[in-house]
């Protein structure tokens, strides 16, 4: 029995990890205390983690605590059974599409018409709307409380009151998927957020993206949804914009915020790999969407558009 020693109790927890090698975004775990006795002055905790489990050892003369780490919520694709569809590449993504950008030949497809949440892939459309408007990129924008994520509670190094230029915010939104940056871009658009979101949906319709819907500019809402075919159309259109190509494939960027200089890196580690020639990319993650990635790249002399959605692993 684990209670042989009155000074020690061991709680065993299990959790699921969803990782894609090119994605650095993550969602915070939820913890709840399921058993608690008298409070004490000192508690020492040792965490032993592995790929599928973690152990919390709590020592105290008067307290016994068992902590449970809740597993991530299943994605829409998992709930819909999309992961039960097998493919010859044994992808961890339940939705995938690879096409030749020039000929539109489909080289690989998997559940490519399924409509699922797209997480921060949303920011590609956000960038297109800002770029199309030809707004001054040197205009200063201040982060406000309205830009704080109340949907998922995600963190940001851009504190309320921080001021950056529109160009800097766009760079951070596309390269490192900065949520407050993306939201501030939509909030400060002429006419405000409702006009901005309306333009996102109008642009999608104009491009022929019939399966796509946007409700906000960051991708934190699971109501931002699309299909692999629609996203391939979006990548093709965004790739025609030199600014979006440059900012989305930037490997790193520094911004001055007050007295601090903040270093941001690209969420897609493949942009630093010399074996990859990437012309445009965007990553995304929320629990409802799984790990997501879109890219325009060149392989074996062919320009390809790749869409991978709802990945449950590398």
C-alpha positions as semicolon CSV with decimal commas, in nm:
position;residue;x (nm);y (nm);z (nm)
1;X;0,000;0,000;0,000
2;X;0,118;0,351;-0,077
3;X;0,005;0,466;0,267
4;X;0,255;0,249;0,462
5;X;0,450;0,563;0,538
6;X;0,229;0,828;0,696
7;X;0,459;1,101;0,567
8;X;0,416;1,015;0,195
9;X;0,141;0,960;-0,057
10;X;0,187;0,895;-0,423
11;X;-0,061;1,012;-0,685
12;X;-0,040;0,855;-1,026
13;X;-0,167;1,065;-1,315
14;X;-0,193;0,998;-1,683
15;X;-0,220;1,242;-1,965
16;X;-0,216;1,257;-2,344
17;X;0,040;1,460;-2,540
18;X;-0,040;1,594;-2,889
19;X;0,279;1,704;-3,064
20;X;0,373;1,790;-3,423
21;X;0,742;1,838;-3,495
22;X;0,679;2,167;-3,673
23;X;0,443;2,312;-3,414
24;X;0,536;2,487;-3,091
25;X;0,196;2,598;-2,977
26;X;0,035;2,431;-2,682
27;X;-0,275;2,458;-2,468
28;X;-0,258;2,477;-2,083
29;X;-0,360;2,168;-1,885
30;X;-0,646;2,179;-1,636
31;X;-0,583;2,051;-1,288
32;X;-0,825;1,967;-1,011
33;X;-0,770;1,850;-0,656
34;X;-0,978;1,541;-0,586
35;X;-0,863;1,461;-0,235
36;X;-0,741;1,701;0,029
37;X;-0,693;1,689;0,406
38;X;-0,551;1,934;0,658
39;X;-0,325;2,215;0,540
40;X;0,042;2,216;0,634
41;X;0,327;2,459;0,626
42;X;0,563;2,277;0,392
43;X;0,501;2,061;0,091
44;X;0,771;1,923;-0,136
45;X;0,675;1,792;-0,478
46;X;0,868;1,575;-0,716
47;X;0,747;1,532;-1,071
48;X;0,857;1,231;-1,272
49;X;0,729;1,252;-1,627
50;X;0,737;1,033;-1,932
51;X;0,561;1,038;-2,266
52;X;0,235;0,906;-2,127
53;X;0,241;0,959;-1,754
54;X;0,357;1,179;-1,471
55;X;0,394;1,108;-1,100
56;X;0,342;1,368;-0,830
57;X;0,493;1,277;-0,492
58;X;0,379;1,500;-0,208
59;X;0,546;1,482;0,135
60;X;0,385;1,632;0,442
61;X;0,330;1,536;0,805
62;X;-0,037;1,641;0,797
63;X;-0,152;1,652;0,437
64;X;-0,241;1,402;0,168
65;X;-0,304;1,531;-0,183
66;X;-0,390;1,348;-0,503
67;X;-0,366;1,568;-0,813
68;X;-0,527;1,470;-1,141
69;X;-0,419;1,624;-1,472
70;X;-0,716;1,612;-1,705
71;X;-0,642;1,486;-2,059
72;X;-0,699;1,730;-2,346
73;X;-1,047;1,745;-2,486
74;X;-1,095;1,530;-2,796
75;X;-1,077;1,717;-3,124
76;X;-1,374;1,755;-3,357
77;X;-1,204;1,507;-3,589
78;X;-1,171;1,249;-3,313
79;X;-1,535;1,291;-3,215
80;X;-1,639;1,254;-3,580
81;X;-1,434;0,936;-3,624
82;X;-1,202;1,088;-3,885
83;X;-0,897;0,928;-3,723
84;X;-1,033;0,582;-3,802
85;X;-0,967;0,648;-4,172
86;X;-0,633;0,490;-4,263
87;X;-0,395;0,615;-4,528
88;X;-0,081;0,469;-4,695
89;X;0,145;0,722;-4,519
90;X;0,001;0,642;-4,175
91;X;-0,035;1,012;-4,096
92;X;-0,129;1,130;-3,750
93;X;-0,344;1,396;-3,920
94;X;-0,705;1,298;-3,978
95;X;-0,737;1,552;-4,261
96;X;-0,471;1,608;-4,527
97;X;-0,430;1,736;-4,881
98;X;-0,122;1,778;-5,102
99;X;-0,163;1,934;-5,445
100;X;0,063;2,057;-5,725
101;X;0,033;2,435;-5,711
102;X;0,073;2,479;-6,087
103;X;-0,142;2,195;-6,222
104;X;-0,381;2,150;-5,926
105;X;-0,313;1,776;-5,945
106;X;-0,403;1,605;-5,618
107;X;-0,103;1,404;-5,499
108;X;-0,249;1,297;-5,165
109;X;-0,584;1,338;-4,993
110;X;-0,749;1,221;-4,673
111;X;-1,090;1,345;-4,551
112;X;-1,014;1,655;-4,758
113;X;-1,377;1,774;-4,766
114;X;-1,432;1,745;-4,390
115;X;-1,511;2,079;-4,224
116;X;-1,317;2,116;-3,898
117;X;-1,181;2,391;-3,671
118;X;-0,863;2,548;-3,809
119;X;-0,713;2,721;-3,503
120;X;-0,442;2,976;-3,589
121;X;-0,448;2,896;-3,959
122;X;-0,713;3,170;-3,929
123;X;-0,431;3,423;-3,908
124;X;-0,347;3,377;-4,276
125;X;-0,683;3,534;-4,363
126;X;-0,626;3,799;-4,095
127;X;-0,298;3,886;-4,266
128;X;-0,463;3,900;-4,609
129;X;-0,729;4,147;-4,492
130;X;-0,468;4,374;-4,331
131;X;-0,245;4,356;-4,639
132;X;-0,531;4,420;-4,883
133;X;-0,634;4,734;-4,692
134;X;-0,294;4,899;-4,747
135;X;-0,310;5,047;-4,398
136;X;0,004;5,227;-4,274
137;X;0,239;4,962;-4,133
138;X;0,422;5,218;-3,918
139;X;0,106;5,323;-3,731
140;X;0,132;5,253;-3,358
141;X;-0,127;5,022;-3,202
142;X;-0,164;4,967;-2,826
143;X;-0,263;4,633;-2,677
144;X;-0,575;4,671;-2,460
145;X;-0,774;4,449;-2,224
146;X;-1,002;4,369;-2,518
147;X;-0,713;4,178;-2,679
148;X;-0,670;3,943;-2,382
149;X;-0,782;3,587;-2,461
150;X;-1,096;3,498;-2,264
151;X;-1,176;3,203;-2,493
152;X;-0,886;2,970;-2,401
153;X;-0,695;3,170;-2,142
154;X;-0,377;3,158;-2,350
155;X;-0,078;3,363;-2,239
156;X;0,100;3,643;-2,420
157;X;0,418;3,840;-2,365
158;X;0,247;4,146;-2,508
159;X;0,115;4,305;-2,192
160;X;-0,183;4,535;-2,186
161;X;-0,050;4,883;-2,259
162;X;0,229;4,759;-2,490
163;X;0,258;4,959;-2,812
164;X;0,386;4,822;-3,143
165;X;0,344;4,919;-3,504
166;X;0,090;4,748;-3,726
167;X;0,375;4,591;-3,920
168;X;0,528;4,447;-3,604
169;X;0,194;4,304;-3,493
170;X;0,138;4,145;-3,832
171;X;0,487;3,993;-3,822
172;X;0,425;3,840;-3,478
173;X;0,080;3,713;-3,575
174;X;0,200;3,531;-3,886
175;X;0,542;3,412;-3,766
176;X;0,487;3,322;-3,400
177;X;0,105;3,311;-3,396
178;X;0,072;3,590;-3,138
179;X;-0,297;3,598;-3,045
180;X;-0,309;3,947;-2,895
181;X;-0,130;4,081;-3,200
182;X;-0,388;3,926;-3,434
183;X;-0,680;4,046;-3,226
184;X;-0,542;4,401;-3,207
185;X;-0,510;4,406;-3,587
186;X;-0,878;4,324;-3,620
187;X;-0,992;4,550;-3,337
188;X;-0,818;4,859;-3,479
189;X;-0,929;4,801;-3,838
190;X;-1,148;5,087;-3,969
191;X;-1,500;5,001;-3,855
192;X;-1,378;4,771;-3,579
193;X;-1,387;4,396;-3,527
194;X;-1,733;4,330;-3,679
195;X;-1,626;4,492;-4,006
196;X;-1,297;4,303;-4,003
197;X;-1,461;3,962;-3,951
198;X;-1,716;4,047;-4,218
199;X;-1,433;4,114;-4,462
200;X;-1,268;3,783;-4,369
201;X;-1,583;3,596;-4,466
202;X;-1,637;3,807;-4,777
203;X;-1,281;3,734;-4,890
204;X;-1,336;3,363;-4,834
205;X;-1,648;3,372;-5,052
206;X;-1,466;3,568;-5,320
207;X;-1,193;3,302;-5,330
208;X;-1,454;3,026;-5,357
209;X;-1,399;2,892;-5,006
210;X;-1,751;2,756;-4,961
211;X;-1,676;2,548;-4,648
212;X;-1,515;2,832;-4,452
213;X;-1,648;3,047;-4,169
214;X;-1,471;3,299;-3,947
215;X;-1,603;3,451;-3,622
216;X;-1,283;3,620;-3,498
217;X;-0,927;3,691;-3,623
218;X;-0,709;3,472;-3,397
219;X;-0,834;3,114;-3,437
220;X;-0,892;3,065;-3,066
221;X;-1,260;2,999;-3,136
222;X;-1,349;2,652;-3,259
223;X;-1,620;2,818;-3,469
224;X;-1,351;2,925;-3,715
225;X;-1,380;2,628;-3,950
226;X;-1,277;2,520;-4,298
227;X;-1,187;2,222;-4,517
228;X;-0,852;2,114;-4,657
229;X;-0,962;2,213;-5,009
230;X;-1,058;2,562;-4,895
231;X;-0,731;2,606;-4,705
232;X;-0,531;2,503;-5,011
233;X;-0,713;2,782;-5,196
234;X;-0,625;3,025;-4,917
235;X;-0,256;2,925;-4,919
236;X;-0,240;2,970;-5,294
237;X;-0,392;3,319;-5,269
238;X;-0,176;3,424;-4,972
239;X;0,138;3,301;-5,148
240;X;0,084;3,567;-5,414
241;X;0,142;3,840;-5,150
242;X;0,518;3,905;-5,102
243;X;0,466;4,050;-4,752
244;X;0,277;3,744;-4,629
245;X;0,542;3,516;-4,774
246;X;0,822;3,707;-4,603
247;X;0,660;3,744;-4,262
248;X;0,525;3,389;-4,233
249;X;0,862;3,230;-4,317
250;X;1,075;3,462;-4,102
251;X;1,278;3,250;-3,861
252;X;1,288;3,503;-3,579
253;X;1,205;3,862;-3,491
254;X;1,282;4,107;-3,209
255;X;1,047;4,381;-3,092
256;X;1,107;4,658;-2,838
257;X;0,829;4,675;-2,581
258;X;0,895;4,953;-2,334
259;X;1,241;4,892;-2,191
260;X;1,239;4,528;-2,296
261;X;1,346;4,364;-2,619
262;X;1,143;4,050;-2,684
263;X;1,271;3,769;-2,905
264;X;1,009;3,574;-3,100
265;X;1,068;3,263;-3,309
266;X;0,874;3,090;-3,582
267;X;0,632;2,825;-3,458
268;X;0,728;2,608;-3,757
269;X;1,077;2,468;-3,705
270;X;1,096;2,352;-4,066
271;X;1,167;2,710;-4,179
272;X;1,515;2,672;-4,028
273;X;1,578;2,343;-4,206
274;X;1,795;2,401;-4,515
275;X;1,645;2,093;-4,679
276;X;1,306;2,263;-4,698
277;X;1,227;2,545;-4,942
278;X;0,917;2,699;-4,785
279;X;0,744;2,991;-4,953
280;X;0,458;3,037;-4,704
281;X;0,348;2,858;-4,389
282;X;0,122;2,875;-4,086
283;X;0,075;2,651;-3,785
284;X;-0,216;2,622;-3,545
285;X;-0,339;2,445;-3,235
286;X;-0,641;2,439;-3,009
287;X;-0,770;2,119;-2,854
288;X;-1,077;2,115;-3,079
289;X;-0,861;2,143;-3,393
290;X;-0,559;1,933;-3,302
291;X;-0,223;2,028;-3,449
292;X;-0,256;2,203;-3,786
293;X;-0,010;2,304;-4,056
294;X;-0,032;2,456;-4,404
295;X;0,266;2,521;-4,632
296;X;0,365;2,619;-4,981
297;X;0,692;2,449;-5,058
298;X;0,901;2,308;-5,340
299;X;0,991;1,938;-5,347
300;X;1,172;1,760;-5,629
301;X;1,129;2,066;-5,847
302;X;0,751;2,084;-5,797
303;X;0,569;2,363;-5,616
304;X;0,334;2,200;-5,369
305;X;0,062;2,315;-5,132
306;X;0,031;2,099;-4,820
307;X;-0,254;2,100;-4,570
308;X;-0,246;1,888;-4,253
309;X;-0,528;1,923;-4,000
310;X;-0,628;1,763;-3,673
311;X;-0,300;1,585;-3,604
312;X;-0,279;1,375;-3,288
313;X;0,097;1,329;-3,303
314;X;0,411;1,400;-3,502
